[in-house]
Amino acid sequence: IYDMVHYGHSNQLRQAKAMGDHLVVGVHTDEEISKHKGPPVFTQEERYKMVRAIKWVDEIVEGAPYVTTLQTLDKHNCDFCVHGDDITLTVDGRDTYEEVKRMDRYRECKRTQGVSTTDLVGRMLLMTKAHHTNMDNSDYQQHAGNLGKGPKGHSPWTGVSQFLQTSQKIIQFASGKEPQAGDTIIYVAGAFDLFHIGHVDFLETVFRQAERPYIIVGLHFDQEVNRYKGKNYPIMNIHERTLSVLACRYVSEVVIGAPYAVGKDLLDHFKEPKKRGIFRMIDSGNGLTTDIIVQRIIENRLQFEARNQKKEAKEIAVIQALKRREGGEKSRPAAQ
């Protein structure tokens, strides 16, 4: 689906790319998603563009079928497909990867702990400044509970857990490339909160400003973002925003905790020429903002709550069926 793309999706794609040579990503249509899960936050055109911007993606298939079959893989010359270690179900509760699993053309990657669309929606609905540092807050738990807990229990795949940043994760996402002679070093700064298609369009426009661009993105600390944006911003903390930006194919480097004011010391640090008058205003042609996304979520809150509860109910039914099957196999006597 790749709706509200976050660093968990990017990490899945990073792991998938490491399993082969050429990564093809199938993205479903709005109609297909609405049928099986409920309406997406972003349109299919927005989602196609967002996935294309992730640096590990070589190719995308627009309007990919919700159920992945051998025919799907053969049509796009794929040896196998990859999915996270959660389960994806059709509207009637069937595993969407059943056929390719049976024919051993399925691989699995680890789900990224601490982030999910459910979690992010919960944060957007919670109007407090400390939501990303205080997951025990009762208001947060209430929103998260409504969004990620069905009437008959809790699924391990649809829910909320807290993200823990590690240096290894940053290394995995970072390009590790230094600027080379002849590169044009371009510095941009901001919150880049809920990294979205508006940010992608801006960074793509910046990328096209030079023949060999080396784009450095300065990310402001959470307290700084809250100072100039107010409300409950940023929705994502500095560690999460770092990974989201590093996953973008147009970005070469990130400054974690960049100063709000760009001064001589910062420019000199990146060996920028001593000339001044080097500031440019760029129009991305996209008016989407984090505020607009939050507004979309708030307006459709009840739909998202219902969607997640329905999804979780199906997952719990599968877990219970698997347990019953395992129990039956254990109690069956050995053949004589």
PDB file of N, CA, C and O in Angstrom, residues 300-330:
ATOM      1  N   ASN A 300     -10.833  12.288   8.915  1.00  0.00           N
ATOM      2  CA  ASN A 300     -11.214  10.900   8.638  1.00  0.00           C
ATOM      3  C   ASN A 300     -10.915   9.958   9.807  1.00  0.00           C
ATOM      4  O   ASN A 300     -10.785   8.752   9.623  1.00  0.00           O
ATOM      5  N   ARG A 301     -10.836  10.527  11.009  1.00  0.00           N
ATOM      6  CA  ARG A 301     -10.417   9.756  12.189  1.00  0.00           C
ATOM      7  C   ARG A 301     -11.239   8.479  12.388  1.00  0.00           C
ATOM      8  O   ARG A 301     -10.704   7.403  12.586  1.00  0.00           O
ATOM      9  N   LEU A 302     -12.559   8.607  12.342  1.00  0.00           N
ATOM     10  CA  LEU A 302     -13.420   7.452  12.621  1.00  0.00           C
ATOM     11  C   LEU A 302     -13.225   6.345  11.578  1.00  0.00           C
ATOM     12  O   LEU A 302     -13.248   5.161  11.907  1.00  0.00           O
ATOM     13  N   GLN A 303     -12.998   6.768  10.313  1.00  0.00           N
ATOM     14  CA  GLN A 303     -12.749   5.785   9.250  1.00  0.00           C
ATOM     15  C   GLN A 303     -11.476   4.996   9.527  1.00  0.00           C
ATOM     16  O   GLN A 303     -11.434   3.788   9.354  1.00  0.00           O
ATOM     17  N   PHE A 304     -10.433   5.703   9.984  1.00  0.00           N
ATOM     18  CA  PHE A 304      -9.160   5.033  10.246  1.00  0.00           C
ATOM     19  C   PHE A 304      -9.255   4.112  11.459  1.00  0.00           C
ATOM     20  O   PHE A 304      -8.674   3.031  11.475  1.00  0.00           O
ATOM     21  N   GLU A 305      -9.995   4.553  12.478  1.00  0.00           N
ATOM     22  CA  GLU A 305     -10.191   3.696  13.648  1.00  0.00           C
ATOM     23  C   GLU A 305     -10.898   2.406  13.234  1.00  0.00           C
ATOM     24  O   GLU A 305     -10.491   1.315  13.612  1.00  0.00           O
ATOM     25  N   ALA A 306     -11.958   2.549  12.443  1.00  0.00           N
ATOM     26  CA  ALA A 306     -12.721   1.379  11.994  1.00  0.00           C
ATOM     27  C   ALA A 306     -11.862   0.478  11.118  1.00  0.00           C
ATOM     28  O   ALA A 306     -11.899  -0.748  11.234  1.00  0.00           O
ATOM     29  N   ARG A 307     -11.043   1.094  10.239  1.00  0.00           N
ATOM     30  CA  ARG A 307     -10.183   0.332   9.335  1.00  0.00           C
ATOM     31  C   ARG A 307      -9.195  -0.512  10.118  1.00  0.00           C
ATOM     32  O   ARG A 307      -9.015  -1.698   9.851  1.00  0.00           O
ATOM     33  N   ASN A 308      -8.546   0.089  11.114  1.00  0.00           N
ATOM     34  CA  ASN A 308      -7.533  -0.633  11.878  1.00  0.00           C
ATOM     35  C   ASN A 308      -8.139  -1.729  12.750  1.00  0.00           C
ATOM     36  O   ASN A 308      -7.563  -2.792  12.921  1.00  0.00           O
ATOM     37  N   GLN A 309      -9.317  -1.451  13.328  1.00  0.00           N
ATOM     38  CA  GLN A 309      -9.957  -2.461  14.170  1.00  0.00           C
ATOM     39  C   GLN A 309     -10.389  -3.665  13.332  1.00  0.00           C
ATOM     40  O   GLN A 309     -10.260  -4.810  13.758  1.00  0.00           O
ATOM     41  N   LYS A 310     -10.872  -3.401  12.125  1.00  0.00           N
ATOM     42  CA  LYS A 310     -11.273  -4.475  11.210  1.00  0.00           C
ATOM     43  C   LYS A 310     -10.046  -5.308  10.811  1.00  0.00           C
ATOM     44  O   LYS A 310     -10.077  -6.533  10.790  1.00  0.00           O
ATOM     45  N   LYS A 311      -8.939  -4.613  10.505  1.00  0.00           N
ATOM     46  CA  LYS A 311      -7.691  -5.285  10.126  1.00  0.00           C
ATOM     47  C   LYS A 311      -7.195  -6.165  11.265  1.00  0.00           C
ATOM     48  O   LYS A 311      -6.815  -7.315  11.079  1.00  0.00           O
ATOM     49  N   GLU A 312      -7.230  -5.618  12.478  1.00  0.00           N
ATOM     50  CA  GLU A 312      -6.722  -6.371  13.620  1.00  0.00           C
ATOM     51  C   GLU A 312      -7.595  -7.586  13.935  1.00  0.00           C
ATOM     52  O   GLU A 312      -7.088  -8.645  14.303  1.00  0.00           O
ATOM     53  N   ALA A 313      -8.902  -7.440  13.785  1.00  0.00           N
ATOM     54  CA  ALA A 313      -9.818  -8.558  14.037  1.00  0.00           C
ATOM     55  C   ALA A 313      -9.486  -9.735  13.113  1.00  0.00           C
ATOM     56  O   ALA A 313      -9.475 -10.897  13.534  1.00  0.00           O
ATOM     57  N   LYS A 314      -9.169  -9.424  11.827  1.00  0.00           N
ATOM     58  CA  LYS A 314      -8.797 -10.475  10.877  1.00  0.00           C
ATOM     59  C   LYS A 314      -7.475 -11.127  11.279  1.00  0.00           C
ATOM     60  O   LYS A 314      -7.325 -12.346  11.205  1.00  0.00           O
ATOM     61  N   GLU A 315      -6.521 -10.326  11.733  1.00  0.00           N
ATOM     62  CA  GLU A 315      -5.217 -10.863  12.135  1.00  0.00           C
ATOM     63  C   GLU A 315      -5.355 -11.784  13.341  1.00  0.00           C
ATOM     64  O   GLU A 315      -4.721 -12.839  13.405  1.00  0.00           O
ATOM     65  N   ILE A 316      -6.177 -11.389  14.321  1.00  0.00           N
ATOM     66  CA  ILE A 316      -6.385 -12.201  15.520  1.00  0.00           C
ATOM     67  C   ILE A 316      -7.019 -13.539  15.153  1.00  0.00           C
ATOM     68  O   ILE A 316      -6.644 -14.595  15.675  1.00  0.00           O
ATOM     69  N   ALA A 317      -7.970 -13.502  14.212  1.00  0.00           N
ATOM     70  CA  ALA A 317      -8.622 -14.740  13.763  1.00  0.00           C
ATOM     71  C   ALA A 317      -7.592 -15.700  13.158  1.00  0.00           C
ATOM     72  O   ALA A 317      -7.629 -16.910  13.401  1.00  0.00           O
ATOM     73  N   VAL A 318      -6.638 -15.159  12.375  1.00  0.00           N
ATOM     74  CA  VAL A 318      -5.589 -15.990  11.773  1.00  0.00           C
ATOM     75  C   VAL A 318      -4.677 -16.568  12.853  1.00  0.00           C
ATOM     76  O   VAL A 318      -4.340 -17.758  12.831  1.00  0.00           O
ATOM     77  N   ILE A 319      -4.280 -15.740  13.816  1.00  0.00           N
ATOM     78  CA  ILE A 319      -3.408 -16.203  14.910  1.00  0.00           C
ATOM     79  C   ILE A 319      -4.085 -17.343  15.673  1.00  0.00           C
ATOM     80  O   ILE A 319      -3.464 -18.372  15.970  1.00  0.00           O
ATOM     81  N   GLN A 320      -5.375 -17.184  15.985  1.00  0.00           N
ATOM     82  CA  GLN A 320      -6.102 -18.216  16.719  1.00  0.00           C
ATOM     83  C   GLN A 320      -6.217 -19.503  15.908  1.00  0.00           C
ATOM     84  O   GLN A 320      -6.069 -20.604  16.442  1.00  0.00           O
ATOM     85  N   ALA A 321      -6.434 -19.370  14.576  1.00  0.00           N
ATOM     86  CA  ALA A 321      -6.525 -20.547  13.707  1.00  0.00           C
ATOM     87  C   ALA A 321      -5.191 -21.289  13.665  1.00  0.00           C
ATOM     88  O   ALA A 321      -5.147 -22.526  13.705  1.00  0.00           O
ATOM     89  N   LEU A 322      -4.077 -20.517  13.596  1.00  0.00           N
ATOM     90  CA  LEU A 322      -2.750 -21.131  13.582  1.00  0.00           C
ATOM     91  C   LEU A 322      -2.466 -21.872  14.892  1.00  0.00           C
ATOM     92  O   LEU A 322      -1.892 -22.959  14.897  1.00  0.00           O
ATOM     93  N   LYS A 323      -2.890 -21.266  16.010  1.00  0.00           N
ATOM     94  CA  LYS A 323      -2.687 -21.907  17.323  1.00  0.00           C
ATOM     95  C   LYS A 323      -3.475 -23.206  17.417  1.00  0.00           C
ATOM     96  O   LYS A 323      -2.992 -24.209  17.944  1.00  0.00           O
ATOM     97  N   ARG A 324      -4.724 -23.162  16.894  1.00  0.00           N
ATOM     98  CA  ARG A 324      -5.557 -24.375  16.939  1.00  0.00           C
ATOM     99  C   ARG A 324      -4.930 -25.482  16.093  1.00  0.00           C
ATOM    100  O   ARG A 324      -4.904 -26.646  16.481  1.00  0.00           O
ATOM    101  N   ARG A 325      -4.381 -25.076  14.921  1.00  0.00           N
ATOM    102  CA  ARG A 325      -3.747 -26.046  14.032  1.00  0.00           C
ATOM    103  C   ARG A 325      -2.520 -26.663  14.699  1.00  0.00           C
ATOM    104  O   ARG A 325      -2.297 -27.871  14.645  1.00  0.00           O
ATOM    105  N   GLU A 326      -1.702 -25.799  15.336  1.00  0.00           N
ATOM    106  CA  GLU A 326      -0.507 -26.284  16.037  1.00  0.00           C
ATOM    107  C   GLU A 326      -0.889 -27.238  17.161  1.00  0.00           C
ATOM    108  O   GLU A 326      -0.264 -28.263  17.376  1.00  0.00           O
ATOM    109  N   GLY A 327      -1.949 -26.858  17.892  1.00  0.00           N
ATOM    110  CA  GLY A 327      -2.432 -27.693  18.995  1.00  0.00           C
ATOM    111  C   GLY A 327      -2.901 -29.045  18.506  1.00  0.00           C
ATOM    112  O   GLY A 327      -2.641 -30.082  19.122  1.00  0.00           O
ATOM    113  N   GLY A 328      -3.583 -29.065  17.338  1.00  0.00           N
ATOM    114  CA  GLY A 328      -4.067 -30.307  16.753  1.00  0.00           C
ATOM    115  C   GLY A 328      -2.948 -31.218  16.334  1.00  0.00           C
ATOM    116  O   GLY A 328      -2.979 -32.430  16.543  1.00  0.00           O
ATOM    117  N   GLU A 329      -1.881 -30.609  15.762  1.00  0.00           N
ATOM    118  CA  GLU A 329      -0.734 -31.393  15.300  1.00  0.00           C
ATOM    119  C   GLU A 329       0.021 -32.020  16.474  1.00  0.00           C
ATOM    120  O   GLU A 329       0.493 -33.139  16.421  1.00  0.00           O
ATOM    121  N   LYS A 330       0.101 -31.258  17.591  1.00  0.00           N
ATOM    122  CA  LYS A 330       0.815 -31.760  18.769  1.00  0.00           C
ATOM    123  C   LYS A 330       0.075 -32.931  19.423  1.00  0.00           C
ATOM    124  O   LYS A 330       0.677 -33.865  19.952  1.00  0.00           O
TER     125      LYS A 330
END
